[in-house]
Coordinates of C-alpha atoms in Angstrom, one line a residue:
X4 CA 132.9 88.1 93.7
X5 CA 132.7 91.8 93.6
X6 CA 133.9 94.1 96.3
X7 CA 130.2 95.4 97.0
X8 CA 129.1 93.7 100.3
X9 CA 126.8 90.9 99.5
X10 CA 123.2 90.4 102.3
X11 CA 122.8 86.7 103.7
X12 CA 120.1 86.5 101.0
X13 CA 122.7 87.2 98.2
X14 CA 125.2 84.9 99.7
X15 CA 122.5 81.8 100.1
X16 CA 121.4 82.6 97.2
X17 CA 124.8 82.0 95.7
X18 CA 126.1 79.2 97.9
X19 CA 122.4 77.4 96.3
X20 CA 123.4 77.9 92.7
X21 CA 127.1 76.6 93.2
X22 CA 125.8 73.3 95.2
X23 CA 123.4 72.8 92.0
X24 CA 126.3 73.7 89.5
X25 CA 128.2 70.8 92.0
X26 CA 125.8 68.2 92.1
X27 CA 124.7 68.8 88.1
X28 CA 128.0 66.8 87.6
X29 CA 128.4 69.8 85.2
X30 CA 130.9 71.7 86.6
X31 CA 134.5 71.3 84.9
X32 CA 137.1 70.0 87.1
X33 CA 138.9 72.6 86.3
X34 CA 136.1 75.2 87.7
X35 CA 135.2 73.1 91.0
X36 CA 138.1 74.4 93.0
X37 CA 137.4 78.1 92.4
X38 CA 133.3 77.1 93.4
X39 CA 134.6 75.4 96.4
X40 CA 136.8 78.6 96.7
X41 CA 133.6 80.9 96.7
X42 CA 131.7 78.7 98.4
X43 CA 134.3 78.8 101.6
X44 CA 134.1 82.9 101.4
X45 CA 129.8 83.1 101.0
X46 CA 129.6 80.6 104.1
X47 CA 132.0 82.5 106.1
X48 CA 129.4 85.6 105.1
X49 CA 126.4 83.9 105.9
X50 CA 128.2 82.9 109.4
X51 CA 129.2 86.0 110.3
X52 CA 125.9 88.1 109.4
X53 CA 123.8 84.8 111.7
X54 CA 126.4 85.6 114.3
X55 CA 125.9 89.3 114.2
X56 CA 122.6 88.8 114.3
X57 CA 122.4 86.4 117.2
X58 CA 124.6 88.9 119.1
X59 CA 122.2 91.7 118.3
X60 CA 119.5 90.0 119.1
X61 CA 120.6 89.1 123.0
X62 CA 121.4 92.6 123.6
X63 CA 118.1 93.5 122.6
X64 CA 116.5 90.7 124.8
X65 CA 119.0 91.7 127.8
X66 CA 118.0 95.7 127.2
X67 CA 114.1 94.5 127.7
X68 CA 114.4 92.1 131.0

């Protein structure tokens, strides 16, 4: 993965083509530990963006009451 900061949409995005790559039963063995290795790193993305988002999203609700 580059350094550039992916959006959630990149990282789904990503995390979709790796789970067809997976279930293609295409994927070298060699090659399924470094998908599983990028998968593990765009899910931690996607989790902390939602999380981020969730957070923001209270604040904003509590800032309105």
């Amino acid at each position: 993965m580059t350094k550039k900061e992916l959006s959630y949409k990149e990282a789904y995005e990503r995390l979709e083509k790796i789970q067809a790559l997976i279930e293609s039963n295409n994927l070298d063995v060699d090659d399924l530990s470094d998908k599983l290795k990028e998968a593990s790193a765009l899910l931690k993305i996607c989790k902390e963006k939602l999380f981020k988002v969730n957070e923001e999203t209270k604040k904003i609700l509590e800032e309105i009451k």
